[in-house]
mmCIF file of C-alpha atoms in Angstrom:
data_model
loop_
_atom_site.group_PDB
_atom_site.id
_atom_site.type_symbol
_atom_site.label_atom_id
_atom_site.label_comp_id
_atom_site.label_asym_id
_atom_site.label_seq_id
_atom_site.Cartn_x
_atom_site.Cartn_y
_atom_site.Cartn_z
ATOM 1 C CA UNK K 483 -25.093 -3.944 7.035
ATOM 2 C CA UNK K 484 -24.561 -7.688 6.813
ATOM 3 C CA UNK K 485 -22.718 -9.275 10.039
ATOM 4 C CA UNK K 486 -20.474 -11.636 8.667
ATOM 5 C CA UNK K 487 -19.894 -15.042 10.743
ATOM 6 C CA UNK K 488 -19.197 -18.767 10.421
ATOM 7 C CA UNK K 489 -22.816 -19.386 11.407
ATOM 8 C CA UNK K 490 -24.008 -16.853 8.991
ATOM 9 C CA UNK K 491 -21.761 -18.319 6.076
ATOM 10 C CA UNK K 492 -23.242 -21.915 7.094
ATOM 11 C CA UNK K 493 -26.631 -20.752 7.094
ATOM 12 C CA UNK K 494 -26.482 -18.925 3.686
ATOM 13 C CA UNK K 495 -24.692 -22.031 2.311
ATOM 14 C CA UNK K 496 -28.061 -23.918 3.026
ATOM 15 C CA UNK K 497 -30.064 -21.296 1.269
ATOM 16 C CA UNK K 498 -28.093 -21.190 -1.875
ATOM 17 C CA UNK K 499 -26.331 -18.025 -0.862
ATOM 18 C CA UNK K 500 -29.770 -16.128 -1.382
ATOM 19 C CA UNK K 501 -29.591 -13.902 1.860
ATOM 20 C CA UNK K 502 -26.537 -11.824 0.941
ATOM 21 C CA UNK K 503 -26.892 -7.995 0.299
ATOM 22 C CA UNK K 504 -24.260 -5.854 -1.508
ATOM 23 C CA UNK K 505 -21.227 -5.061 0.521
ATOM 24 C CA UNK K 506 -21.760 -1.333 -0.285
ATOM 25 C CA UNK K 507 -24.370 0.989 -1.517
ATOM 26 C CA UNK K 508 -24.063 2.201 -5.157
ATOM 27 C CA UNK K 509 -24.756 5.900 -3.990
ATOM 28 C CA UNK K 510 -25.623 8.959 -6.390
ATOM 29 C CA UNK K 511 -23.450 11.946 -6.486
ATOM 30 C CA UNK K 512 -24.906 14.821 -4.322
ATOM 31 C CA UNK K 513 -24.282 18.434 -5.115
ATOM 32 C CA UNK K 514 -22.540 19.089 -1.617
ATOM 33 C CA UNK K 515 -20.534 17.466 1.194
ATOM 34 C CA UNK K 516 -18.437 18.143 4.125
ATOM 35 C CA UNK K 517 -15.711 16.082 2.576
ATOM 36 C CA UNK K 518 -14.856 15.119 -1.127
ATOM 37 C CA UNK K 519 -12.324 12.148 -1.201
ATOM 38 C CA UNK K 520 -10.753 11.836 -4.864
ATOM 39 C CA UNK K 521 -9.639 8.268 -5.376
ATOM 40 C CA UNK K 522 -11.438 4.820 -4.493
ATOM 41 C CA UNK K 523 -8.147 2.992 -3.659
ATOM 42 C CA UNK K 524 -7.041 2.002 -0.074
ATOM 43 C CA UNK K 525 -5.787 5.366 1.292
ATOM 44 C CA UNK K 526 -8.941 6.890 -0.194
ATOM 45 C CA UNK K 527 -11.596 4.561 1.196
ATOM 46 C CA UNK K 528 -9.768 4.111 4.637
ATOM 47 C CA UNK K 529 -9.634 7.971 4.936
ATOM 48 C CA UNK K 530 -13.288 7.995 4.485
ATOM 49 C CA UNK K 531 -13.893 5.085 6.748
ATOM 50 C CA UNK K 532 -12.013 6.527 9.524
ATOM 51 C CA UNK K 533 -13.729 10.054 9.170
ATOM 52 C CA UNK K 534 -16.591 8.411 9.848
ATOM 53 C CA UNK K 535 -15.565 5.871 12.370
ATOM 54 C CA UNK K 536 -13.339 7.942 14.362
ATOM 55 C CA UNK K 537 -14.742 11.126 14.038
ATOM 56 C CA UNK K 538 -18.605 11.008 13.119
ATOM 57 C CA UNK K 539 -18.105 12.612 9.837
ATOM 58 C CA UNK K 540 -20.094 10.787 7.441
ATOM 59 C CA UNK K 541 -21.187 13.439 5.067
ATOM 60 C CA UNK K 542 -18.051 12.271 2.856
ATOM 61 C CA UNK K 543 -18.072 11.300 -1.087
ATOM 62 C CA UNK K 544 -15.391 8.949 -2.193
ATOM 63 C CA UNK K 545 -15.065 9.678 -5.931
ATOM 64 C CA UNK K 546 -13.515 7.097 -8.048
ATOM 65 C CA UNK K 547 -12.702 7.556 -11.652
ATOM 66 C CA UNK K 548 -12.889 3.658 -12.586
ATOM 67 C CA UNK K 549 -13.719 0.713 -10.160
ATOM 68 C CA UNK K 550 -12.685 0.588 -6.276
ATOM 69 C CA UNK K 551 -9.103 -0.886 -6.110
ATOM 70 C CA UNK K 552 -8.467 -0.625 -9.608
ATOM 71 C CA UNK K 553 -5.483 1.508 -9.237
ATOM 72 C CA UNK K 554 -2.386 0.577 -7.363
ATOM 73 C CA UNK K 555 -4.187 -1.104 -4.409
ATOM 74 C CA UNK K 556 -4.947 -3.951 -7.086
ATOM 75 C CA UNK K 557 -1.658 -3.678 -8.621
ATOM 76 C CA UNK K 558 1.044 -4.456 -6.119
ATOM 77 C CA UNK K 559 2.515 -7.623 -4.202
ATOM 78 C CA UNK K 560 0.528 -7.215 -1.100
ATOM 79 C CA UNK K 561 3.592 -6.928 1.237
ATOM 80 C CA UNK K 562 3.202 -5.303 4.739
ATOM 81 C CA UNK K 563 6.431 -4.575 6.925
ATOM 82 C CA UNK K 564 7.498 -2.158 8.892
ATOM 83 C CA UNK K 565 11.428 -2.619 8.602
ATOM 84 C CA UNK K 566 12.679 1.094 8.154
ATOM 85 C CA UNK K 567 15.563 2.961 9.383
ATOM 86 C CA UNK K 568 14.421 6.493 10.628
ATOM 87 C CA UNK K 569 12.314 6.792 13.597
ATOM 88 C CA UNK K 570 9.600 8.778 12.086
ATOM 89 C CA UNK K 571 9.208 6.017 9.250
ATOM 90 C CA UNK K 572 9.348 3.189 11.561
ATOM 91 C CA UNK K 573 6.672 4.863 13.656
ATOM 92 C CA UNK K 574 4.441 5.581 10.687
ATOM 93 C CA UNK K 575 4.759 1.905 8.987
ATOM 94 C CA UNK K 576 4.715 -0.001 12.300
ATOM 95 C CA UNK K 577 1.233 1.893 13.104
ATOM 96 C CA UNK K 578 0.073 0.634 9.740
ATOM 97 C CA UNK K 579 0.949 -2.846 10.603
ATOM 98 C CA UNK K 580 -0.382 -2.764 13.967
ATOM 99 C CA UNK K 581 -3.472 -1.443 12.488
ATOM 100 C CA UNK K 582 -3.410 -4.350 9.779
ATOM 101 C CA UNK K 583 -3.185 -6.901 12.681
ATOM 102 C CA UNK K 584 -6.352 -6.296 14.050
ATOM 103 C CA UNK K 585 -8.043 -5.283 10.689
ATOM 104 C CA UNK K 586 -10.332 -7.947 9.970
ATOM 105 C CA UNK K 587 -11.943 -7.830 13.205
ATOM 106 C CA UNK K 588 -12.392 -3.927 12.863
ATOM 107 C CA UNK K 589 -14.020 -4.419 9.811
ATOM 108 C CA UNK K 590 -15.932 -7.571 10.117
ATOM 109 C CA UNK K 591 -14.258 -8.614 6.655
ATOM 110 C CA UNK K 592 -11.421 -11.176 6.087
ATOM 111 C CA UNK K 593 -8.480 -9.060 4.738
ATOM 112 C CA UNK K 594 -6.575 -12.479 4.554
ATOM 113 C CA UNK K 595 -3.530 -10.714 6.726
ATOM 114 C CA UNK K 596 -0.846 -13.222 6.690
ATOM 115 C CA UNK K 597 2.279 -12.435 9.442
ATOM 116 C CA UNK K 598 4.409 -14.861 7.659
ATOM 117 C CA UNK K 599 7.681 -12.997 8.178
ATOM 118 C CA UNK K 600 9.901 -11.347 5.947
ATOM 119 C CA UNK K 601 13.839 -11.996 5.338
ATOM 120 C CA UNK K 602 15.857 -9.619 3.591
ATOM 121 C CA UNK K 603 18.937 -11.480 2.025
ATOM 122 C CA UNK K 604 22.301 -10.210 2.755
ATOM 123 C CA UNK K 605 25.068 -10.852 0.241
ATOM 124 C CA UNK K 606 28.477 -9.765 1.721
ATOM 125 C CA UNK K 607 29.951 -9.111 5.064
ATOM 126 C CA UNK K 608 30.124 -5.007 4.425
ATOM 127 C CA UNK K 609 25.909 -5.348 3.827
ATOM 128 C CA UNK K 610 25.899 -7.597 6.897
ATOM 129 C CA UNK K 611 27.438 -4.349 8.850
ATOM 130 C CA UNK K 612 25.151 -2.238 7.524
ATOM 131 C CA UNK K 613 22.272 -4.494 8.074
ATOM 132 C CA UNK K 614 23.059 -4.703 11.833
ATOM 133 C CA UNK K 615 22.796 -0.776 11.924
ATOM 134 C CA UNK K 616 19.533 -1.211 10.297
ATOM 135 C CA UNK K 617 18.191 -3.742 12.756
ATOM 136 C CA UNK K 618 19.783 -1.990 15.604
ATOM 137 C CA UNK K 619 17.624 1.180 14.563
ATOM 138 C CA UNK K 620 14.385 -0.843 14.238
ATOM 139 C CA UNK K 621 14.760 -2.311 17.725
ATOM 140 C CA UNK K 622 15.574 0.955 19.278
ATOM 141 C CA UNK K 623 12.658 2.492 17.592
ATOM 142 C CA UNK K 624 10.189 -0.520 18.722
ATOM 143 C CA UNK K 625 9.988 -2.630 15.740
ATOM 144 C CA UNK K 626 10.783 -6.092 16.023
ATOM 145 C CA UNK K 627 13.732 -7.485 13.846
ATOM 146 C CA UNK K 628 16.641 -9.831 14.424
ATOM 147 C CA UNK K 629 19.856 -11.034 12.417
ATOM 148 C CA UNK K 630 19.900 -14.272 11.183
ATOM 149 C CA UNK K 631 22.881 -16.510 9.887
ATOM 150 C CA UNK K 632 23.225 -18.308 6.490
ATOM 151 C CA UNK K 633 21.898 -21.429 7.979
ATOM 152 C CA UNK K 634 18.691 -20.297 8.991
ATOM 153 C CA UNK K 635 18.354 -18.583 5.735
ATOM 154 C CA UNK K 636 18.870 -21.777 4.225
ATOM 155 C CA UNK K 637 16.532 -23.585 6.470
ATOM 156 C CA UNK K 638 13.583 -20.912 6.322
ATOM 157 C CA UNK K 639 14.025 -20.605 2.537
ATOM 158 C CA UNK K 640 15.087 -24.264 1.108
ATOM 159 C CA UNK K 641 14.363 -23.310 -2.369
ATOM 160 C CA UNK K 642 17.064 -20.421 -2.244
ATOM 161 C CA UNK K 643 20.525 -21.069 -3.774
ATOM 162 C CA UNK K 644 23.000 -20.575 -0.630
ATOM 163 C CA UNK K 645 25.548 -22.697 -2.116
ATOM 164 C CA UNK K 646 29.207 -21.803 -2.087
ATOM 165 C CA UNK K 647 29.105 -21.203 -5.850
ATOM 166 C CA UNK K 648 25.912 -19.383 -5.886
ATOM 167 C CA UNK K 649 26.162 -15.930 -8.465
ATOM 168 C CA UNK K 650 24.731 -13.936 -5.561
ATOM 169 C CA UNK K 651 26.200 -15.744 -2.106
ATOM 170 C CA UNK K 652 24.228 -15.498 0.780
ATOM 171 C CA UNK K 653 26.008 -14.507 3.962
ATOM 172 C CA UNK K 654 23.053 -13.873 6.137
ATOM 173 C CA UNK K 655 20.259 -11.636 6.847
ATOM 174 C CA UNK K 656 17.535 -10.348 8.972
ATOM 175 C CA UNK K 657 13.998 -11.162 9.683
ATOM 176 C CA UNK K 658 11.024 -9.243 10.761
ATOM 177 C CA UNK K 659 8.518 -11.832 11.970
ATOM 178 C CA UNK K 660 5.432 -9.632 12.087
ATOM 179 C CA UNK K 661 5.776 -8.735 8.426
ATOM 180 C CA UNK K 662 3.382 -10.310 6.021
ATOM 181 C CA UNK K 663 0.810 -10.092 3.050
ATOM 182 C CA UNK K 664 -3.066 -9.273 3.026
ATOM 183 C CA UNK K 665 -5.466 -9.885 0.259
ATOM 184 C CA UNK K 666 -5.336 -6.606 -1.847
ATOM 185 C CA UNK K 667 -9.060 -6.432 -2.927
ATOM 186 C CA UNK K 668 -10.193 -7.502 0.233
ATOM 187 C CA UNK K 669 -8.606 -4.421 1.900
ATOM 188 C CA UNK K 670 -10.379 -2.059 -0.658
ATOM 189 C CA UNK K 671 -13.660 -3.922 -0.268
ATOM 190 C CA UNK K 672 -13.434 -4.133 3.331
ATOM 191 C CA UNK K 673 -13.061 -0.443 3.970
ATOM 192 C CA UNK K 674 -15.673 0.234 1.199
ATOM 193 C CA UNK K 675 -18.258 -1.845 3.314
ATOM 194 C CA UNK K 676 -17.162 -0.109 6.785
ATOM 195 C CA UNK K 677 -17.414 3.372 5.285
ATOM 196 C CA UNK K 678 -20.566 2.710 3.376
ATOM 197 C CA UNK K 679 -22.474 1.181 6.468
ATOM 198 C CA UNK K 680 -21.170 4.463 8.184
ATOM 199 C CA UNK K 681 -23.167 6.710 5.795
ATOM 200 C CA UNK K 682 -20.318 7.682 3.235
ATOM 201 C CA UNK K 683 -21.326 7.963 -0.360
ATOM 202 C CA UNK K 684 -18.914 5.733 -2.854
ATOM 203 C CA UNK K 685 -19.285 6.624 -6.256
ATOM 204 C CA UNK K 686 -17.390 4.871 -9.070
ATOM 205 C CA UNK K 687 -16.912 5.572 -12.686
ATOM 206 C CA UNK K 688 -16.747 9.300 -12.090
ATOM 207 C CA UNK K 689 -13.739 11.322 -13.141
ATOM 208 C CA UNK K 690 -12.689 14.442 -11.531
ATOM 209 C CA UNK K 691 -12.095 16.894 -14.268
ATOM 210 C CA UNK K 692 -11.143 20.079 -12.519
ATOM 211 C CA UNK K 693 -11.436 22.069 -9.062
ATOM 212 C CA UNK K 694 -13.842 24.553 -7.901
ATOM 213 C CA UNK K 695 -13.097 27.868 -6.270
ATOM 214 C CA UNK K 696 -9.770 29.506 -6.956
ATOM 215 C CA UNK K 697 -6.995 27.290 -7.995
ATOM 216 C CA UNK K 698 -3.941 28.386 -6.557
ATOM 217 C CA UNK K 699 -5.436 29.891 -3.354
ATOM 218 C CA UNK K 700 -8.497 27.952 -2.390
ATOM 219 C CA UNK K 701 -10.399 24.780 -3.275
ATOM 220 C CA UNK K 702 -14.398 24.746 -2.859
ATOM 221 C CA UNK K 703 -15.028 21.442 -4.697
ATOM 222 C CA UNK K 704 -14.640 19.557 -7.799
ATOM 223 C CA UNK K 705 -15.937 19.407 -11.313
ATOM 224 C CA UNK K 706 -16.561 15.550 -12.559
ATOM 225 C CA UNK K 707 -17.827 13.756 -15.372
ATOM 226 C CA UNK K 708 -21.089 13.486 -13.203
ATOM 227 C CA UNK K 709 -21.472 17.442 -12.535
ATOM 228 C CA UNK K 710 -20.015 19.727 -9.795
ATOM 229 C CA UNK K 711 -19.617 18.820 -6.369
ATOM 230 C CA UNK K 712 -19.129 21.617 -3.494
ATOM 231 C CA UNK K 713 -17.304 20.529 -0.327
ATOM 232 C CA UNK K 714 -15.757 21.937 2.407
ATOM 233 C CA UNK K 715 -12.810 20.143 2.273
ATOM 234 C CA UNK K 716 -11.257 18.024 -0.678
ATOM 235 C CA UNK K 717 -8.487 14.902 -0.142
ATOM 236 C CA UNK K 718 -6.411 13.718 -3.044
ATOM 237 C CA UNK K 719 -5.600 10.095 -2.492
ATOM 238 C CA UNK K 720 -4.457 9.674 -6.181
ATOM 239 C CA UNK K 721 -1.037 7.862 -5.875
ATOM 240 C CA UNK K 722 1.014 8.536 -9.400
ATOM 241 C CA UNK K 723 -1.651 10.866 -10.872
ATOM 242 C CA UNK K 724 -1.186 13.401 -7.672
ATOM 243 C CA UNK K 725 1.065 15.709 -9.735
ATOM 244 C CA UNK K 726 -1.589 15.961 -12.400
ATOM 245 C CA UNK K 727 -4.337 16.854 -9.805
ATOM 246 C CA UNK K 728 -1.913 19.188 -8.183
ATOM 247 C CA UNK K 729 -1.150 20.909 -11.388
ATOM 248 C CA UNK K 730 -5.105 21.318 -12.049
ATOM 249 C CA UNK K 731 -5.406 23.034 -8.325
ATOM 250 C CA UNK K 732 -2.671 25.465 -9.305
ATOM 251 C CA UNK K 733 0.652 24.214 -7.547
ATOM 252 C CA UNK K 734 3.545 21.744 -8.013
ATOM 253 C CA UNK K 735 4.233 18.460 -6.128
ATOM 254 C CA UNK K 736 7.981 16.995 -6.058
ATOM 255 C CA UNK K 737 6.768 13.728 -7.555
ATOM 256 C CA UNK K 738 7.625 11.558 -10.588
ATOM 257 C CA UNK K 739 5.408 8.867 -11.554
ATOM 258 C CA UNK K 740 7.007 5.583 -12.835
ATOM 259 C CA UNK K 741 5.579 2.013 -13.348
ATOM 260 C CA UNK K 742 6.533 -0.521 -10.897
ATOM 261 C CA UNK K 743 5.768 -4.124 -12.378
ATOM 262 C CA UNK K 744 4.906 -7.418 -10.530
ATOM 263 C CA UNK K 745 4.262 -10.909 -11.668
ATOM 264 C CA UNK K 746 2.790 -13.882 -10.499
ATOM 265 C CA UNK K 747 3.204 -17.476 -11.651
ATOM 266 C CA UNK K 748 1.125 -20.585 -12.085
ATOM 267 C CA UNK K 749 0.081 -22.164 -8.719
ATOM 268 C CA UNK K 750 2.625 -24.462 -7.251
ATOM 269 C CA UNK K 751 2.474 -26.657 -4.301
ATOM 270 C CA UNK K 752 3.631 -24.787 -1.030
ATOM 271 C CA UNK K 753 7.324 -24.246 -1.230
ATOM 272 C CA UNK K 754 7.836 -20.476 0.300
ATOM 273 C CA UNK K 755 6.270 -19.722 3.633
ATOM 274 C CA UNK K 756 8.097 -16.228 4.140
ATOM 275 C CA UNK K 757 8.570 -13.399 2.074
ATOM 276 C CA UNK K 758 12.032 -12.878 0.837
ATOM 277 C CA UNK K 759 13.809 -9.774 -0.604
ATOM 278 C CA UNK K 760 17.592 -9.851 -2.195
ATOM 279 C CA UNK K 761 19.488 -6.585 -1.558
ATOM 280 C CA UNK K 762 22.012 -7.662 -4.577
ATOM 281 C CA UNK K 763 19.149 -7.913 -7.195
ATOM 282 C CA UNK K 764 16.144 -5.842 -5.646
ATOM 283 C CA UNK K 765 13.879 -8.822 -6.265
ATOM 284 C CA UNK K 766 11.225 -10.095 -3.718
ATOM 285 C CA UNK K 767 9.255 -12.969 -3.831
ATOM 286 C CA UNK K 768 6.131 -14.920 -1.552
ATOM 287 C CA UNK K 769 3.755 -17.454 -2.261
ATOM 288 C CA UNK K 770 -0.008 -16.499 -2.458
ATOM 289 C CA UNK K 771 -2.720 -18.667 -0.893
ATOM 290 C CA UNK K 772 -3.631 -19.800 -4.321
ATOM 291 C CA UNK K 773 0.238 -21.063 -4.901
ATOM 292 C CA UNK K 774 1.088 -18.580 -6.962
ATOM 293 C CA UNK K 775 4.632 -17.055 -6.652
ATOM 294 C CA UNK K 776 4.297 -13.300 -6.562
ATOM 295 C CA UNK K 777 7.476 -11.383 -7.602
ATOM 296 C CA UNK K 778 8.401 -7.822 -8.079
ATOM 297 C CA UNK K 779 11.586 -5.741 -8.194
ATOM 298 C CA UNK K 780 12.748 -2.369 -9.102
ATOM 299 C CA UNK K 781 10.862 0.627 -11.059
ATOM 300 C CA UNK K 782 10.967 1.064 -14.944
ATOM 301 C CA UNK K 783 13.725 3.761 -15.103
ATOM 302 C CA UNK K 784 11.684 6.422 -16.924
ATOM 303 C CA UNK K 785 8.583 8.171 -16.150
ATOM 304 C CA UNK K 786 5.279 6.810 -17.103
ATOM 305 C CA UNK K 787 1.385 6.714 -16.397
ATOM 306 C CA UNK K 788 1.066 3.337 -18.114
ATOM 307 C CA UNK K 789 -0.173 0.275 -16.087
ATOM 308 C CA UNK K 790 1.948 -2.171 -17.939
ATOM 309 C CA UNK K 791 5.762 -1.599 -17.659
ATOM 310 C CA UNK K 792 8.488 -2.698 -20.152
ATOM 311 C CA UNK K 793 10.214 -5.618 -21.178
ATOM 312 C CA UNK K 794 13.731 -5.114 -19.703
ATOM 313 C CA UNK K 795 12.308 -4.691 -16.279
ATOM 314 C CA UNK K 796 10.507 -7.898 -16.666
ATOM 315 C CA UNK K 797 13.626 -9.578 -17.768
ATOM 316 C CA UNK K 798 16.040 -8.310 -15.030
ATOM 317 C CA UNK K 799 13.263 -9.467 -12.333
ATOM 318 C CA UNK K 800 12.532 -12.906 -13.616
ATOM 319 C CA UNK K 801 16.163 -13.295 -14.309
ATOM 320 C CA UNK K 802 17.020 -12.710 -10.970
ATOM 321 C CA UNK K 803 14.326 -14.934 -9.423
ATOM 322 C CA UNK K 804 15.599 -17.929 -11.898
ATOM 323 C CA UNK K 805 19.302 -17.103 -10.717
ATOM 324 C CA UNK K 806 18.794 -17.226 -7.153
ATOM 325 C CA UNK K 807 15.975 -19.823 -7.121
ATOM 326 C CA UNK K 808 16.919 -22.365 -9.744
ATOM 327 C CA UNK K 809 13.824 -24.760 -9.137
ATOM 328 C CA UNK K 810 11.706 -21.783 -9.975
ATOM 329 C CA UNK K 811 13.320 -21.633 -13.620
ATOM 330 C CA UNK K 812 10.401 -23.768 -15.362
ATOM 331 C CA UNK K 813 7.499 -22.429 -13.540
ATOM 332 C CA UNK K 814 5.471 -20.432 -15.870
ATOM 333 C CA UNK K 815 4.413 -16.914 -15.498
ATOM 334 C CA UNK K 816 0.538 -16.566 -15.214
ATOM 335 C CA UNK K 817 0.191 -12.626 -15.379
ATOM 336 C CA UNK K 818 2.006 -9.401 -15.212
ATOM 337 C CA UNK K 819 0.732 -6.138 -14.278
ATOM 338 C CA UNK K 820 2.183 -2.595 -13.255
ATOM 339 C CA UNK K 821 1.247 0.242 -10.780
ATOM 340 C CA UNK K 822 1.737 3.985 -11.316
ATOM 341 C CA UNK K 823 3.650 4.823 -8.015
ATOM 342 C CA UNK K 824 4.418 8.359 -7.192
ATOM 343 C CA UNK K 825 8.185 9.101 -6.323
ATOM 344 C CA UNK K 826 9.438 11.690 -4.282
ATOM 345 C CA UNK K 827 12.983 12.843 -3.768
ATOM 346 C CA UNK K 828 13.378 11.269 -0.356
ATOM 347 C CA UNK K 829 11.068 8.089 -0.886
ATOM 348 C CA UNK K 830 8.822 9.340 1.928
ATOM 349 C CA UNK K 831 5.193 10.031 1.646
ATOM 350 C CA UNK K 832 3.533 13.485 1.860
ATOM 351 C CA UNK K 833 0.876 13.876 4.324
ATOM 352 C CA UNK K 834 -0.934 16.997 5.428
ATOM 353 C CA UNK K 835 -2.165 20.138 3.896
ATOM 354 C CA UNK K 836 -1.550 21.421 0.365
ATOM 355 C CA UNK K 837 -0.454 24.892 -0.464
ATOM 356 C CA UNK K 838 -3.969 25.559 -1.516
ATOM 357 C CA UNK K 839 -6.693 26.183 1.102
ATOM 358 C CA UNK K 840 -9.125 23.266 1.570
ATOM 359 C CA UNK K 841 -7.152 20.850 -0.071
ATOM 360 C CA UNK K 842 -5.346 17.832 1.635
ATOM 361 C CA UNK K 843 -2.931 15.361 0.363
ATOM 362 C CA UNK K 844 -2.204 11.732 1.090
ATOM 363 C CA UNK K 845 0.391 10.874 -1.772
ATOM 364 C CA UNK K 846 4.027 10.535 -2.422
ATOM 365 C CA UNK K 847 4.307 6.771 -0.956
ATOM 366 C CA UNK K 848 6.093 5.477 -3.943
ATOM 367 C CA UNK K 849 6.497 1.770 -3.645
ATOM 368 C CA UNK K 850 5.189 1.661 -0.137
ATOM 369 C CA UNK K 851 1.498 2.759 -0.306
ATOM 370 C CA UNK K 852 -0.421 -0.605 0.273
ATOM 371 C CA UNK K 853 1.472 -1.584 3.377
ATOM 372 C CA UNK K 854 0.583 2.048 4.734
ATOM 373 C CA UNK K 855 -2.987 2.032 3.664
ATOM 374 C CA UNK K 856 -4.591 1.944 7.369
ATOM 375 C CA UNK K 857 -2.211 4.463 8.721
ATOM 376 C CA UNK K 858 -2.440 6.687 5.618
ATOM 377 C CA UNK K 859 -6.203 7.017 6.229
ATOM 378 C CA UNK K 860 -6.224 7.291 9.809
ATOM 379 C CA UNK K 861 -3.878 10.081 9.651
ATOM 380 C CA UNK K 862 -5.511 11.946 6.922
ATOM 381 C CA UNK K 863 -8.782 11.723 8.508
ATOM 382 C CA UNK K 864 -7.269 12.954 11.736
ATOM 383 C CA UNK K 865 -5.920 16.015 9.927
ATOM 384 C CA UNK K 866 -9.182 16.696 8.036
ATOM 385 C CA UNK K 867 -11.407 16.419 10.728
ATOM 386 C CA UNK K 868 -9.552 18.278 13.492
ATOM 387 C CA UNK K 869 -7.501 20.662 11.507
ATOM 388 C CA UNK K 870 -4.499 19.470 13.362
ATOM 389 C CA UNK K 871 -1.638 17.113 11.935
ATOM 390 C CA UNK K 872 -1.078 14.308 13.663
ATOM 391 C CA UNK K 873 2.237 13.637 15.293
ATOM 392 C CA UNK K 874 3.286 10.735 13.616
ATOM 393 C CA UNK K 875 2.540 12.483 10.170
ATOM 394 C CA UNK K 876 4.252 15.682 11.159
ATOM 395 C CA UNK K 877 7.605 14.924 9.661
ATOM 396 C CA UNK K 878 6.016 14.003 6.214
ATOM 397 C CA UNK K 879 4.318 17.360 5.709
ATOM 398 C CA UNK K 880 4.977 19.052 2.181
ATOM 399 C CA UNK K 881 6.994 21.614 3.480
ATOM 400 C CA UNK K 882 9.954 19.612 4.601
ATOM 401 C CA UNK K 883 11.206 20.069 0.932
ATOM 402 C CA UNK K 884 11.429 23.732 1.479
ATOM 403 C CA UNK K 885 13.038 23.186 5.048
ATOM 404 C CA UNK K 886 15.576 20.508 3.969
ATOM 405 C CA UNK K 887 14.368 18.095 6.538
ATOM 406 C CA UNK K 888 14.024 15.107 4.254
ATOM 407 C CA UNK K 889 13.503 11.456 5.350
ATOM 408 C CA UNK K 890 15.592 9.378 2.591
ATOM 409 C CA UNK K 891 14.106 6.062 3.099
ATOM 410 C CA UNK K 892 15.127 4.933 -0.317
ATOM 411 C CA UNK K 893 17.373 1.942 0.806
ATOM 412 C CA UNK K 894 14.585 0.650 3.374
ATOM 413 C CA UNK K 895 12.068 0.772 0.611
ATOM 414 C CA UNK K 896 13.829 -2.013 -0.827
ATOM 415 C CA UNK K 897 13.641 -0.580 -4.299
ATOM 416 C CA UNK K 898 16.229 1.016 -6.525
ATOM 417 C CA UNK K 899 14.566 4.482 -7.019
#
């Protein structure tokens, strides 16, 4: 594997970039592996990487129906944060944030993590009371957060309408300084490169069409468009299609799939150096390194597997942006896309063993999948390799739905589920 460095970049520039090798191997699909990971997005690639890196298990195949990062990993607003309420959630997402903070060095690949901070806007004094409890819980649980007043909001987000006559008056807010963004495709490519260098086979354009073994009892591999693959253990990291594959394996998941839209504008000069989220409208916005305004909001309110979204949601999100940031009203939209998110009743992920022997789950992230990629991969790899669920993942097992031990983080997700 090439070792990336400033010196190497300079040297290859003098050589017309002739010395680079492909970032990962185009491996043929073998007939047997110790572990088969379904899904070549961030969570699948991270799971494979940590299996090899942390546990020495490199006899792994990552099987992707399309291209790496072509699902939700490449269809999101790239926000990374840990501003959740419950201790278990903060532990999980702050673990992910800490891994992101050192990920470029870990992978020797620049994932462009930018800890620019995230401000949650508060629009009434009643919400300020709730926000104070939220911030207090974060601080007690070890995550950074602090309340800020209207004056600091205005100073940090000068384009925001904080005037007395604003349709959504701003009373104050709270900030997590360590929150930020990363380059979505770089996260996928960095994990793919690292996993491949450790011996993992990455197979694109290979669709899983069924399971081998006894669906409903035990899984012993997968049937794919390139042939059958036997595996000691199989891991599902397929986001919005988790319920589809679970049905093939002979069990049900409490998942409903929705489209979650995002938008990016034409490039403009630097005008927004934090991430802003409005509790009144559900709109969130940041500015990319290329200058585009990256915007998102609530789910499309009907189940869907379409990666496009609907016009009413587009109107609602962009209308909120124009209302709260009047200066952005004439900025042209460059493109729009949607991811298929896997929403569960308590808006928290499902990690751990499935009801079927030999099959493991990494799903249910809903709108929070990208920010959790390093933690999701790390924790899933730990369980698959050791047979024991990690303490951080223990509250998020599937059996919590039968026990009633739900973690209702819908409000902290920032999305109207």
